[in-house]
Short mmCIF file of C-alpha atoms in Angstrom, two decimals:
data_model
loop_
_atom_site.label_atom_id
_atom_site.label_comp_id
_atom_site.label_asym_id
_atom_site.label_seq_id
_atom_site.Cartn_x
_atom_site.Cartn_y
_atom_site.Cartn_z
CA UNK A 1 -35.23 12.39 -33.09
CA UNK A 2 -31.86 13.85 -32.27
CA UNK A 3 -30.45 13.06 -28.83
CA UNK A 4 -29.37 16.64 -28.24
CA UNK A 5 -30.95 19.73 -29.72
CA UNK A 6 -29.31 23.09 -29.14
CA UNK A 7 -31.33 26.07 -30.34
CA UNK A 8 -30.34 29.73 -30.64
CA UNK A 9 -27.94 29.73 -27.68
CA UNK A 10 -26.59 33.17 -26.84
CA UNK A 11 -24.08 34.11 -24.19
CA UNK A 12 -22.54 37.47 -23.33
CA UNK A 13 -19.78 38.30 -20.91
CA UNK A 14 -20.45 41.95 -20.23
CA UNK A 15 -20.32 43.70 -23.59
CA UNK A 16 -18.69 40.78 -25.38
CA UNK A 17 -20.93 38.39 -27.29
CA UNK A 18 -19.24 35.03 -26.85
CA UNK A 19 -21.96 32.87 -28.38
CA UNK A 20 -24.21 34.42 -31.01
CA UNK A 21 -27.31 32.46 -31.79
CA UNK A 22 -25.89 28.98 -32.00
CA UNK A 23 -27.89 25.89 -33.03
CA UNK A 24 -26.99 22.29 -33.76
CA UNK A 25 -28.25 18.72 -33.34
CA UNK A 26 -26.48 15.61 -32.25
CA UNK A 27 -27.37 11.93 -32.67
CA UNK A 28 -26.94 9.23 -30.05
CA UNK A 29 -23.76 7.16 -30.29
CA UNK A 30 -21.84 9.70 -32.33
CA UNK A 31 -18.74 11.75 -31.63
CA UNK A 32 -18.85 15.47 -32.32
CA UNK A 33 -15.68 17.52 -32.49
CA UNK A 34 -15.68 21.27 -32.05
CA UNK A 35 -12.67 23.06 -33.50
CA UNK A 36 -11.77 26.70 -33.86
CA UNK A 37 -9.25 29.23 -32.65
CA UNK A 38 -8.94 30.30 -29.02
CA UNK A 39 -11.69 32.68 -28.01
CA UNK A 40 -14.13 31.39 -30.62
CA UNK A 41 -16.53 30.24 -27.87
CA UNK A 42 -15.94 26.46 -27.93
CA UNK A 43 -15.32 26.09 -24.22
CA UNK A 44 -18.16 28.45 -23.32
CA UNK A 45 -20.51 26.28 -25.35
CA UNK A 46 -19.49 23.17 -23.38
CA UNK A 47 -19.82 25.06 -20.12
CA UNK A 48 -23.34 26.12 -21.08
CA UNK A 49 -24.31 22.49 -21.72
CA UNK A 50 -22.99 21.57 -18.27
CA UNK A 51 -24.76 24.48 -16.55
CA UNK A 52 -21.44 26.00 -15.52
CA UNK A 53 -22.55 29.08 -17.43
CA UNK A 54 -26.11 30.20 -17.93
CA UNK A 55 -26.91 31.16 -21.53
CA UNK A 56 -28.62 34.50 -22.02
CA UNK A 57 -30.91 33.10 -24.67
CA UNK A 58 -31.94 29.89 -26.39
CA UNK A 59 -33.00 26.38 -25.54
CA UNK A 60 -31.40 22.97 -24.94
CA UNK A 61 -33.34 19.72 -25.29
CA UNK A 62 -32.21 16.18 -24.67
CA UNK A 63 -34.35 13.29 -25.99
CA UNK A 64 -37.06 15.88 -26.53
CA UNK A 65 -37.06 16.86 -22.84
CA UNK A 66 -36.50 20.54 -22.26
CA UNK A 67 -33.30 20.90 -20.28
CA UNK A 68 -32.80 24.62 -20.50
CA UNK A 69 -34.97 27.45 -21.69
CA UNK A 70 -33.71 30.98 -21.23
CA UNK A 71 -37.33 32.15 -21.07
CA UNK A 72 -38.09 30.45 -17.74
CA UNK A 73 -34.69 29.65 -16.29
CA UNK A 74 -34.93 32.09 -13.39
CA UNK A 75 -37.59 29.96 -11.71
CA UNK A 76 -35.48 26.83 -11.85
CA UNK A 77 -34.42 25.40 -8.48
CA UNK A 78 -30.86 24.45 -7.69
CA UNK A 79 -32.01 20.89 -7.15
CA UNK A 80 -33.50 20.54 -10.61
CA UNK A 81 -30.36 22.00 -12.23
CA UNK A 82 -28.31 19.54 -10.25
CA UNK A 83 -30.32 16.62 -11.62
CA UNK A 84 -30.25 17.94 -15.19
CA UNK A 85 -26.49 18.24 -15.06
CA UNK A 86 -26.26 14.47 -14.82
CA UNK A 87 -27.22 14.16 -18.49
CA UNK A 88 -23.74 15.45 -19.24
CA UNK A 89 -20.32 14.34 -18.10
CA UNK A 90 -17.41 16.76 -18.20
CA UNK A 91 -13.69 16.19 -18.56
CA UNK A 92 -11.72 19.37 -17.86
CA UNK A 93 -8.52 20.61 -19.41
CA UNK A 94 -6.93 20.75 -15.94
CA UNK A 95 -8.34 17.34 -14.84
CA UNK A 96 -9.64 18.80 -11.52
CA UNK A 97 -9.25 15.55 -9.62
CA UNK A 98 -9.87 15.77 -5.88
CA UNK A 99 -6.37 15.67 -4.35
CA UNK A 100 -7.35 14.09 -1.02
CA UNK A 101 -8.88 11.01 -2.65
CA UNK A 102 -7.26 8.06 -4.39
CA UNK A 103 -7.98 7.35 -8.05
CA UNK A 104 -10.64 4.81 -7.04
CA UNK A 105 -12.19 7.16 -4.46
CA UNK A 106 -12.31 9.95 -7.05
CA UNK A 107 -14.36 7.71 -9.32
CA UNK A 108 -16.63 6.39 -6.54
CA UNK A 109 -17.29 9.65 -4.68
CA UNK A 110 -20.19 11.05 -6.69
CA UNK A 111 -22.02 7.74 -7.31
CA UNK A 112 -21.83 6.99 -3.58
CA UNK A 113 -23.06 10.44 -2.60
CA UNK A 114 -25.81 10.36 -5.20
CA UNK A 115 -27.34 7.10 -3.95
CA UNK A 116 -30.01 7.64 -1.34
CA UNK A 117 -28.75 4.98 1.01
CA UNK A 118 -24.97 4.70 0.88
CA UNK A 119 -24.95 1.77 3.30
CA UNK A 120 -26.98 -0.50 1.06
CA UNK A 121 -25.65 -3.14 -1.29
CA UNK A 122 -25.11 -0.46 -3.94
CA UNK A 123 -21.75 0.28 -2.45
CA UNK A 124 -20.21 -2.94 -3.71
CA UNK A 125 -21.69 -2.50 -7.16
CA UNK A 126 -20.46 1.09 -7.41
CA UNK A 127 -16.95 0.11 -6.44
CA UNK A 128 -16.95 -2.82 -8.84
CA UNK A 129 -18.08 -0.59 -11.69
CA UNK A 130 -15.43 2.03 -10.79
CA UNK A 131 -12.73 -0.63 -10.87
CA UNK A 132 -13.92 -1.83 -14.26
CA UNK A 133 -13.78 1.71 -15.60
CA UNK A 134 -10.27 2.31 -14.28
CA UNK A 135 -9.28 -1.03 -15.72
CA UNK A 136 -10.68 0.03 -19.07
CA UNK A 137 -8.55 3.20 -18.78
CA UNK A 138 -5.45 1.04 -18.28
CA UNK A 139 -5.10 2.07 -14.65
CA UNK A 140 -5.72 -1.20 -12.79
CA UNK A 141 -2.43 -0.85 -10.92
CA UNK A 142 -2.98 2.81 -10.05
CA UNK A 143 -6.31 2.65 -8.21
CA UNK A 144 -4.95 3.41 -4.75
CA UNK A 145 -2.63 6.21 -5.89
CA UNK A 146 -3.38 9.82 -5.04
CA UNK A 147 -3.53 12.34 -7.90
CA UNK A 148 -0.13 13.88 -7.11
CA UNK A 149 1.41 10.44 -7.55
CA UNK A 150 0.05 10.15 -11.10
CA UNK A 151 1.27 11.63 -14.36
CA UNK A 152 -0.92 14.15 -16.17
CA UNK A 153 -2.05 11.52 -18.65
CA UNK A 154 -2.98 9.14 -15.86
CA UNK A 155 -4.83 11.89 -14.01
CA UNK A 156 -6.82 12.72 -17.10
CA UNK A 157 -7.75 9.07 -17.57
CA UNK A 158 -8.96 8.93 -13.96
CA UNK A 159 -11.03 12.05 -14.72
CA UNK A 160 -12.58 10.28 -17.73
CA UNK A 161 -13.46 7.25 -15.56
CA UNK A 162 -14.92 9.60 -12.94
CA UNK A 163 -17.19 11.20 -15.53
CA UNK A 164 -18.24 7.83 -17.01
CA UNK A 165 -19.13 6.43 -13.57
CA UNK A 166 -22.34 8.47 -13.57
CA UNK A 167 -23.49 7.10 -16.96
CA UNK A 168 -23.92 10.46 -18.67
CA UNK A 169 -25.89 10.62 -21.91
CA UNK A 170 -23.19 12.80 -23.40
CA UNK A 171 -19.58 13.00 -22.33
CA UNK A 172 -17.95 16.39 -22.91
CA UNK A 173 -14.21 16.94 -23.25
CA UNK A 174 -12.81 20.44 -22.88
CA UNK A 175 -9.41 20.36 -24.59
CA UNK A 176 -8.52 17.15 -22.75
CA UNK A 177 -4.88 17.08 -23.86
CA UNK A 178 -3.99 20.78 -23.84
CA UNK A 179 -2.48 20.68 -20.36
CA UNK A 180 -0.42 17.56 -21.08
CA UNK A 181 3.18 17.15 -22.12
CA UNK A 182 3.27 16.08 -25.78
CA UNK A 183 4.47 12.57 -24.97
CA UNK A 184 1.42 12.02 -22.73
CA UNK A 185 -1.32 13.10 -25.13
CA UNK A 186 -1.26 9.75 -26.96
CA UNK A 187 -2.48 7.68 -24.04
CA UNK A 188 -5.44 10.01 -23.44
CA UNK A 189 -6.36 10.19 -27.12
CA UNK A 190 -6.23 6.38 -27.34
CA UNK A 191 -8.76 6.12 -24.52
CA UNK A 192 -11.09 8.64 -26.18
CA UNK A 193 -10.71 6.81 -29.49
CA UNK A 194 -11.73 3.52 -27.90
CA UNK A 195 -14.75 5.21 -26.34
CA UNK A 196 -15.70 6.46 -29.81
CA UNK A 197 -15.37 2.94 -31.19
CA UNK A 198 -17.81 1.77 -28.50
CA UNK A 199 -20.23 4.50 -29.61
CA UNK A 200 -20.06 6.61 -26.50
CA UNK A 201 -21.84 9.85 -27.29
CA UNK A 202 -19.19 12.56 -27.01
CA UNK A 203 -18.56 16.22 -27.65
CA UNK A 204 -14.85 16.96 -27.93
CA UNK A 205 -13.45 20.47 -27.93
CA UNK A 206 -9.93 20.04 -29.24
CA UNK A 207 -6.92 21.52 -30.97
CA UNK A 208 -5.76 18.08 -32.14
CA UNK A 209 -6.89 18.36 -35.75
CA UNK A 210 -5.79 14.98 -37.01
CA UNK A 211 -7.39 13.35 -34.00
CA UNK A 212 -10.67 15.22 -34.56
CA UNK A 213 -10.64 14.19 -38.18
CA UNK A 214 -9.99 10.59 -37.27
CA UNK A 215 -12.33 10.00 -34.40
CA UNK A 216 -15.42 12.10 -34.99
CA UNK A 217 -18.58 11.54 -36.99
CA UNK A 218 -19.34 15.23 -37.21
CA UNK A 219 -17.23 18.36 -36.98
CA UNK A 220 -18.24 21.89 -36.05
CA UNK A 221 -15.90 24.76 -36.86
CA UNK A 222 -16.57 27.74 -34.63
CA UNK A 223 -15.43 31.24 -35.38
CA UNK A 224 -16.17 34.34 -33.35
CA UNK A 225 -19.18 32.86 -31.51
CA UNK A 226 -20.95 31.29 -34.47
CA UNK A 227 -20.83 27.94 -36.25
CA UNK A 228 -18.96 28.94 -39.37
CA UNK A 229 -19.10 25.50 -40.95
CA UNK A 230 -20.11 21.96 -40.04
CA UNK A 231 -20.23 18.55 -41.64
CA UNK A 232 -18.45 15.23 -41.76
CA UNK A 233 -14.70 15.31 -41.07
CA UNK A 234 -14.17 14.71 -44.77
CA UNK A 235 -16.27 17.73 -45.71
CA UNK A 236 -14.78 20.14 -43.17
CA UNK A 237 -11.15 19.10 -43.36
CA UNK A 238 -10.77 18.12 -47.01
CA UNK A 239 -13.32 20.29 -48.78
CA UNK A 240 -14.02 23.32 -46.60
CA UNK A 241 -16.46 25.69 -48.27
CA UNK A 242 -15.96 28.73 -46.11
CA UNK A 243 -12.99 31.02 -46.47
CA UNK A 244 -12.66 31.25 -42.65
CA UNK A 245 -12.38 27.49 -42.35
CA UNK A 246 -9.73 27.35 -45.06
CA UNK A 247 -7.70 30.04 -43.37
CA UNK A 248 -7.96 28.37 -39.96
CA UNK A 249 -6.90 24.97 -41.31
CA UNK A 250 -4.08 26.51 -43.30
CA UNK A 251 -2.70 28.32 -40.26
CA UNK A 252 -2.78 24.99 -38.45
CA UNK A 253 -0.93 23.15 -41.18
CA UNK A 254 1.67 25.87 -41.30
CA UNK A 255 2.21 25.64 -37.56
CA UNK A 256 2.78 21.90 -37.91
CA UNK B 1 10.70 28.79 48.54
CA UNK B 2 10.79 26.85 45.28
CA UNK B 3 7.58 25.15 46.25
CA UNK B 4 5.83 28.42 47.15
CA UNK B 5 6.85 29.93 43.83
CA UNK B 6 5.76 26.84 41.89
CA UNK B 7 2.33 26.87 43.50
CA UNK B 8 1.88 30.56 42.85
CA UNK B 9 3.00 30.22 39.24
CA UNK B 10 0.74 27.22 38.69
CA UNK B 11 -2.14 29.29 39.94
CA UNK B 12 -1.19 32.08 37.53
CA UNK B 13 -0.71 29.57 34.75
CA UNK B 14 -4.26 28.37 35.26
CA UNK B 15 -5.41 31.93 34.49
CA UNK B 16 -3.25 31.93 31.36
CA UNK B 17 -4.61 28.58 30.17
CA UNK B 18 -8.20 29.59 30.87
CA UNK B 19 -7.84 32.79 28.84
CA UNK B 20 -6.08 30.88 26.05
CA UNK B 21 -8.62 28.08 25.83
CA UNK B 22 -11.73 30.26 26.07
CA UNK B 23 -10.33 32.70 23.50
CA UNK B 24 -9.84 29.83 21.05
CA UNK B 25 -13.23 28.33 21.83
CA UNK B 26 -15.06 31.52 20.84
CA UNK B 27 -12.75 33.11 18.28
CA UNK B 28 -12.36 30.07 16.01
CA UNK B 29 -16.07 29.91 15.07
CA UNK B 30 -16.52 33.70 15.23
CA UNK B 31 -13.60 34.06 12.81
CA UNK B 32 -15.33 31.74 10.35
CA UNK B 33 -18.51 33.81 10.55
CA UNK B 34 -16.52 36.99 9.93
CA UNK B 35 -14.72 35.37 7.00
CA UNK B 36 -17.98 34.24 5.38
CA UNK B 37 -19.45 37.67 5.97
CA UNK B 38 -16.41 39.35 4.45
CA UNK B 39 -16.64 37.11 1.38
CA UNK B 40 -20.33 37.88 0.94
CA UNK B 41 -21.16 38.88 -2.59
CA UNK B 42 -23.18 41.80 -1.27
CA UNK B 43 -20.50 44.50 -1.22
CA UNK B 44 -22.47 46.71 1.16
CA UNK B 45 -22.20 43.98 3.79
CA UNK B 46 -18.55 43.27 3.16
CA UNK B 47 -17.20 46.82 3.53
CA UNK B 48 -18.10 47.46 7.20
CA UNK B 49 -16.50 44.16 8.19
CA UNK B 50 -13.35 45.03 6.25
CA UNK B 51 -13.21 48.31 8.18
CA UNK B 52 -13.56 46.52 11.50
CA UNK B 53 -10.86 44.02 10.60
CA UNK B 54 -8.58 46.88 9.61
CA UNK B 55 -9.13 48.66 12.94
CA UNK B 56 -8.66 45.54 15.05
CA UNK B 57 -5.58 44.32 13.23
CA UNK B 58 -4.17 47.80 12.90
CA UNK B 59 -4.16 48.77 16.59
CA UNK B 60 -2.38 47.14 19.54
CA UNK B 61 -4.22 44.48 21.48
CA UNK B 62 -3.03 46.27 24.59
CA UNK B 63 -4.97 49.39 23.56
CA UNK B 64 -8.05 47.30 22.78
CA UNK B 65 -7.91 45.69 26.22
CA UNK B 66 -7.85 49.09 27.92
CA UNK B 67 -10.70 50.47 25.82
CA UNK B 68 -12.88 47.39 26.26
CA UNK B 69 -12.36 47.43 30.01
CA UNK B 70 -12.57 51.15 30.77
CA UNK B 71 -14.72 52.29 27.83
CA UNK B 72 -18.19 51.28 29.02
CA UNK B 73 -17.73 52.70 32.51
CA UNK B 74 -16.36 56.06 31.40
CA UNK B 75 -18.25 56.61 28.16
CA UNK B 76 -21.61 55.10 29.08
CA UNK B 77 -21.36 55.64 32.83
CA UNK B 78 -22.17 51.99 33.20
CA UNK B 79 -19.44 49.54 34.08
CA UNK B 80 -20.90 46.48 32.40
CA UNK B 81 -18.01 44.32 33.59
CA UNK B 82 -18.90 44.79 37.24
CA UNK B 83 -16.17 44.90 39.81
CA UNK B 84 -13.87 42.13 40.87
CA UNK B 85 -11.67 39.54 39.18
CA UNK B 86 -14.32 37.78 37.13
CA UNK B 87 -15.48 41.04 35.54
CA UNK B 88 -11.96 41.90 34.50
CA UNK B 89 -11.42 38.42 33.16
CA UNK B 90 -14.55 38.63 31.02
CA UNK B 91 -13.51 42.03 29.67
CA UNK B 92 -10.11 40.62 28.74
CA UNK B 93 -11.74 37.59 27.13
CA UNK B 94 -14.02 39.78 25.00
CA UNK B 95 -11.06 41.82 23.75
CA UNK B 96 -9.04 38.68 22.98
CA UNK B 97 -11.92 36.93 21.22
CA UNK B 98 -12.59 39.84 18.85
CA UNK B 99 -8.92 40.44 18.18
CA UNK B 100 -8.14 36.82 17.39
CA UNK B 101 -11.36 36.24 15.46
CA UNK B 102 -10.25 38.95 13.02
CA UNK B 103 -6.85 37.33 12.51
CA UNK B 104 -8.43 33.89 12.10
CA UNK B 105 -10.98 35.33 9.66
CA UNK B 106 -8.20 36.48 7.36
CA UNK B 107 -6.58 33.05 7.55
CA UNK B 108 -9.86 31.27 6.77
CA UNK B 109 -10.56 33.63 3.90
CA UNK B 110 -7.11 33.08 2.42
CA UNK B 111 -7.55 29.31 2.74
CA UNK B 112 -10.99 29.22 1.17
CA UNK B 113 -10.08 31.56 -1.68
CA UNK B 114 -6.93 29.59 -2.48
CA UNK B 115 -8.95 26.53 -3.54
CA UNK B 116 -9.09 26.51 -7.37
CA UNK B 117 -12.53 27.13 -8.84
CA UNK B 118 -12.08 23.89 -10.82
CA UNK B 119 -12.61 21.90 -7.61
CA UNK B 120 -16.08 23.41 -7.19
CA UNK B 121 -16.88 22.94 -10.88
CA UNK B 122 -15.77 19.30 -10.83
CA UNK B 123 -18.15 18.74 -7.91
CA UNK B 124 -20.96 20.55 -9.69
CA UNK B 125 -20.73 18.58 -12.92
CA UNK B 126 -20.78 15.38 -10.86
CA UNK B 127 -24.19 16.45 -9.56
CA UNK B 128 -23.12 17.12 -5.98
CA UNK B 129 -25.00 19.60 -3.82
CA UNK B 130 -23.32 22.75 -2.47
CA UNK B 131 -23.15 21.20 0.98
CA UNK B 132 -21.56 18.00 -0.34
CA UNK B 133 -19.02 19.97 -2.34
CA UNK B 134 -18.03 21.96 0.73
CA UNK B 135 -17.93 19.05 3.18
CA UNK B 136 -16.51 16.31 0.97
CA UNK B 137 -14.18 18.24 -1.35
CA UNK B 138 -13.30 21.74 -0.16
CA UNK B 139 -13.13 21.52 3.63
CA UNK B 140 -10.17 19.19 4.04
CA UNK B 141 -8.17 21.08 1.41
CA UNK B 142 -8.84 24.32 3.27
CA UNK B 143 -7.83 22.77 6.59
CA UNK B 144 -4.60 21.52 5.09
CA UNK B 145 -3.75 24.99 3.86
CA UNK B 146 -4.61 26.87 7.03
CA UNK B 147 -2.88 24.63 9.58
CA UNK B 148 0.55 26.32 9.29
CA UNK B 149 -0.71 29.94 9.62
CA UNK B 150 -3.18 28.90 12.34
CA UNK B 151 -0.46 27.24 14.39
CA UNK B 152 1.58 30.42 14.14
CA UNK B 153 -1.30 32.54 15.34
CA UNK B 154 -2.25 30.16 18.15
CA UNK B 155 1.29 30.04 19.50
CA UNK B 156 1.31 33.85 19.45
CA UNK B 157 -1.88 33.73 21.49
CA UNK B 158 -0.10 31.72 24.22
CA UNK B 159 2.27 34.63 24.72
CA UNK B 160 -0.28 37.40 24.13
CA UNK B 161 -2.35 36.24 27.10
CA UNK B 162 0.24 38.01 29.28
CA UNK B 163 -1.11 41.35 28.01
CA UNK B 164 -4.25 40.80 30.10
CA UNK B 165 -2.33 41.94 33.16
CA UNK B 166 -2.72 45.52 31.95
CA UNK B 167 -6.26 45.37 33.33
CA UNK B 168 -5.09 43.35 36.35
CA UNK B 169 -6.18 39.92 35.15
CA UNK B 170 -4.09 37.42 37.05
CA UNK B 171 -1.91 35.33 34.85
CA UNK B 172 1.46 33.74 35.27
CA UNK B 173 3.75 36.74 34.75
CA UNK B 174 1.72 38.80 37.21
CA UNK B 175 2.35 36.16 39.82
CA UNK B 176 6.00 35.73 38.89
CA UNK B 177 6.69 39.44 39.03
CA UNK B 178 5.14 39.76 42.48
CA UNK B 179 8.14 37.92 43.93
CA UNK B 180 10.44 40.77 42.90
CA UNK B 181 8.68 43.06 45.34
CA UNK B 182 7.87 40.55 48.05
CA UNK B 183 11.11 38.56 48.16
CA UNK B 184 13.59 40.46 46.01
CA UNK B 185 14.22 37.50 43.72
CA UNK B 186 14.12 37.43 39.91
CA UNK B 187 14.39 33.70 39.16
CA UNK B 188 10.60 33.18 39.31
CA UNK B 189 10.42 35.29 36.14
CA UNK B 190 12.76 32.89 34.34
CA UNK B 191 10.63 30.11 35.75
CA UNK B 192 7.53 31.59 34.08
CA UNK B 193 9.48 31.45 30.82
CA UNK B 194 9.78 27.71 31.28
CA UNK B 195 6.01 27.40 31.54
CA UNK B 196 5.58 29.30 28.25
CA UNK B 197 8.23 27.19 26.53
CA UNK B 198 6.60 23.95 27.63
CA UNK B 199 3.15 25.12 26.61
CA UNK B 200 4.20 26.32 23.16
CA UNK B 201 6.39 23.22 22.80
CA UNK B 202 3.39 20.95 23.30
CA UNK B 203 1.39 22.97 20.76
CA UNK B 204 4.23 22.85 18.23
CA UNK B 205 4.37 19.07 18.48
CA UNK B 206 0.60 18.85 18.17
CA UNK B 207 0.46 21.01 15.04
CA UNK B 208 3.38 19.14 13.52
CA UNK B 209 1.38 15.96 13.91
CA UNK B 210 -1.68 17.44 12.27
CA UNK B 211 0.45 18.70 9.39
CA UNK B 212 1.98 15.27 8.94
CA UNK B 213 -1.42 13.60 9.08
CA UNK B 214 -2.47 15.77 6.13
CA UNK B 215 0.74 15.17 4.22
CA UNK B 216 -0.66 12.30 2.19
CA UNK B 217 -2.11 14.60 -0.46
CA UNK B 218 -1.14 17.83 -2.17
#
């Protein structure tokens, strides 16, 4: 059974149909890249998975458990949405670190608040885990720095550690390097690549084509709110079947 | 003479401080309520409060003091403030509290709305509750942003308290001015200025400290 099943997701903003009947599956331990031009609905799709937007139609299942069903969403309590969110982690384009907390505190905040009894022995374990994650991100000497003291690349790596600290089933990246100076994208992409090598289940919305080709097991090309084409990186990048995909990839190659 | 003047001014200063402190005590929380009300998603609720804020910020506090004090007696034939000093003081306090609450409300609203939506979303995807997001993430960032405009407004309040004399509430200038008639001297008025300078000086130092305490993040 697929880890994630997305069925017939629809989303409108006013008159505009942003997602039109979108379905796909995803297996555990794989990396899925979503590519496509701006405005094709990639980010909206991620935001729907994280309950930052509510789809107008469709269903989302994770390990067979129904996470979202447009038919009976209205009855859902805030508390149950809050718990369901934890299946997904989210790394934002703009990092969105909390400025008043150090790197370590940013990573620890949610796990500490989510434990019932923050005074118990958990505290030590949470902090230890957070330190390991920051270490893994190459930030062992930056733990007590505040966000404004860190470069964009470092901030984004803290944001990745923060998302991982809650052990999400699927980690989502929304254009993780788009807000970075070109010389800083490498360090973030390296971290994501190493996560992929460790079989972290990930959905990556990106404009870094060569990276998507390199790191992902499956690629979805979105155009105008639908999945225009999907397959292995080899299939989508080297032998695209659809005219739209060819055009999109060509325009990218020209730009480079 | 110096001693007599000092005692009289101190007595007046006590009136000033009382009006200042009680105005803050009530208008700071009332301002927050007004701000939340104004930001309510229900437009029908937000419009009347916007109108009230416009009226209160758009007319002189002096005028509001006169209307609050004389209005009930003349319009309703019922002087709710009673007679005597305490009644006048309460009337002045009511006018000050509403006036300042409206100014504070606009400062709170500006502070809350200036926090990027990404901060809320980051809290949401980490599974935090609304209350946790507000208390642990948003609140301190709002406080940091509103300290400078609040300190401005609060130092203005120190000086505005002198307007209460228009409805004969005793405060320091009232007492200082009385020496012009009774003794033909003007230096007590300069002396009152010293009281104001010291008071606002202490507040300036205090707010500077708070600002510096919050300087560790951006």
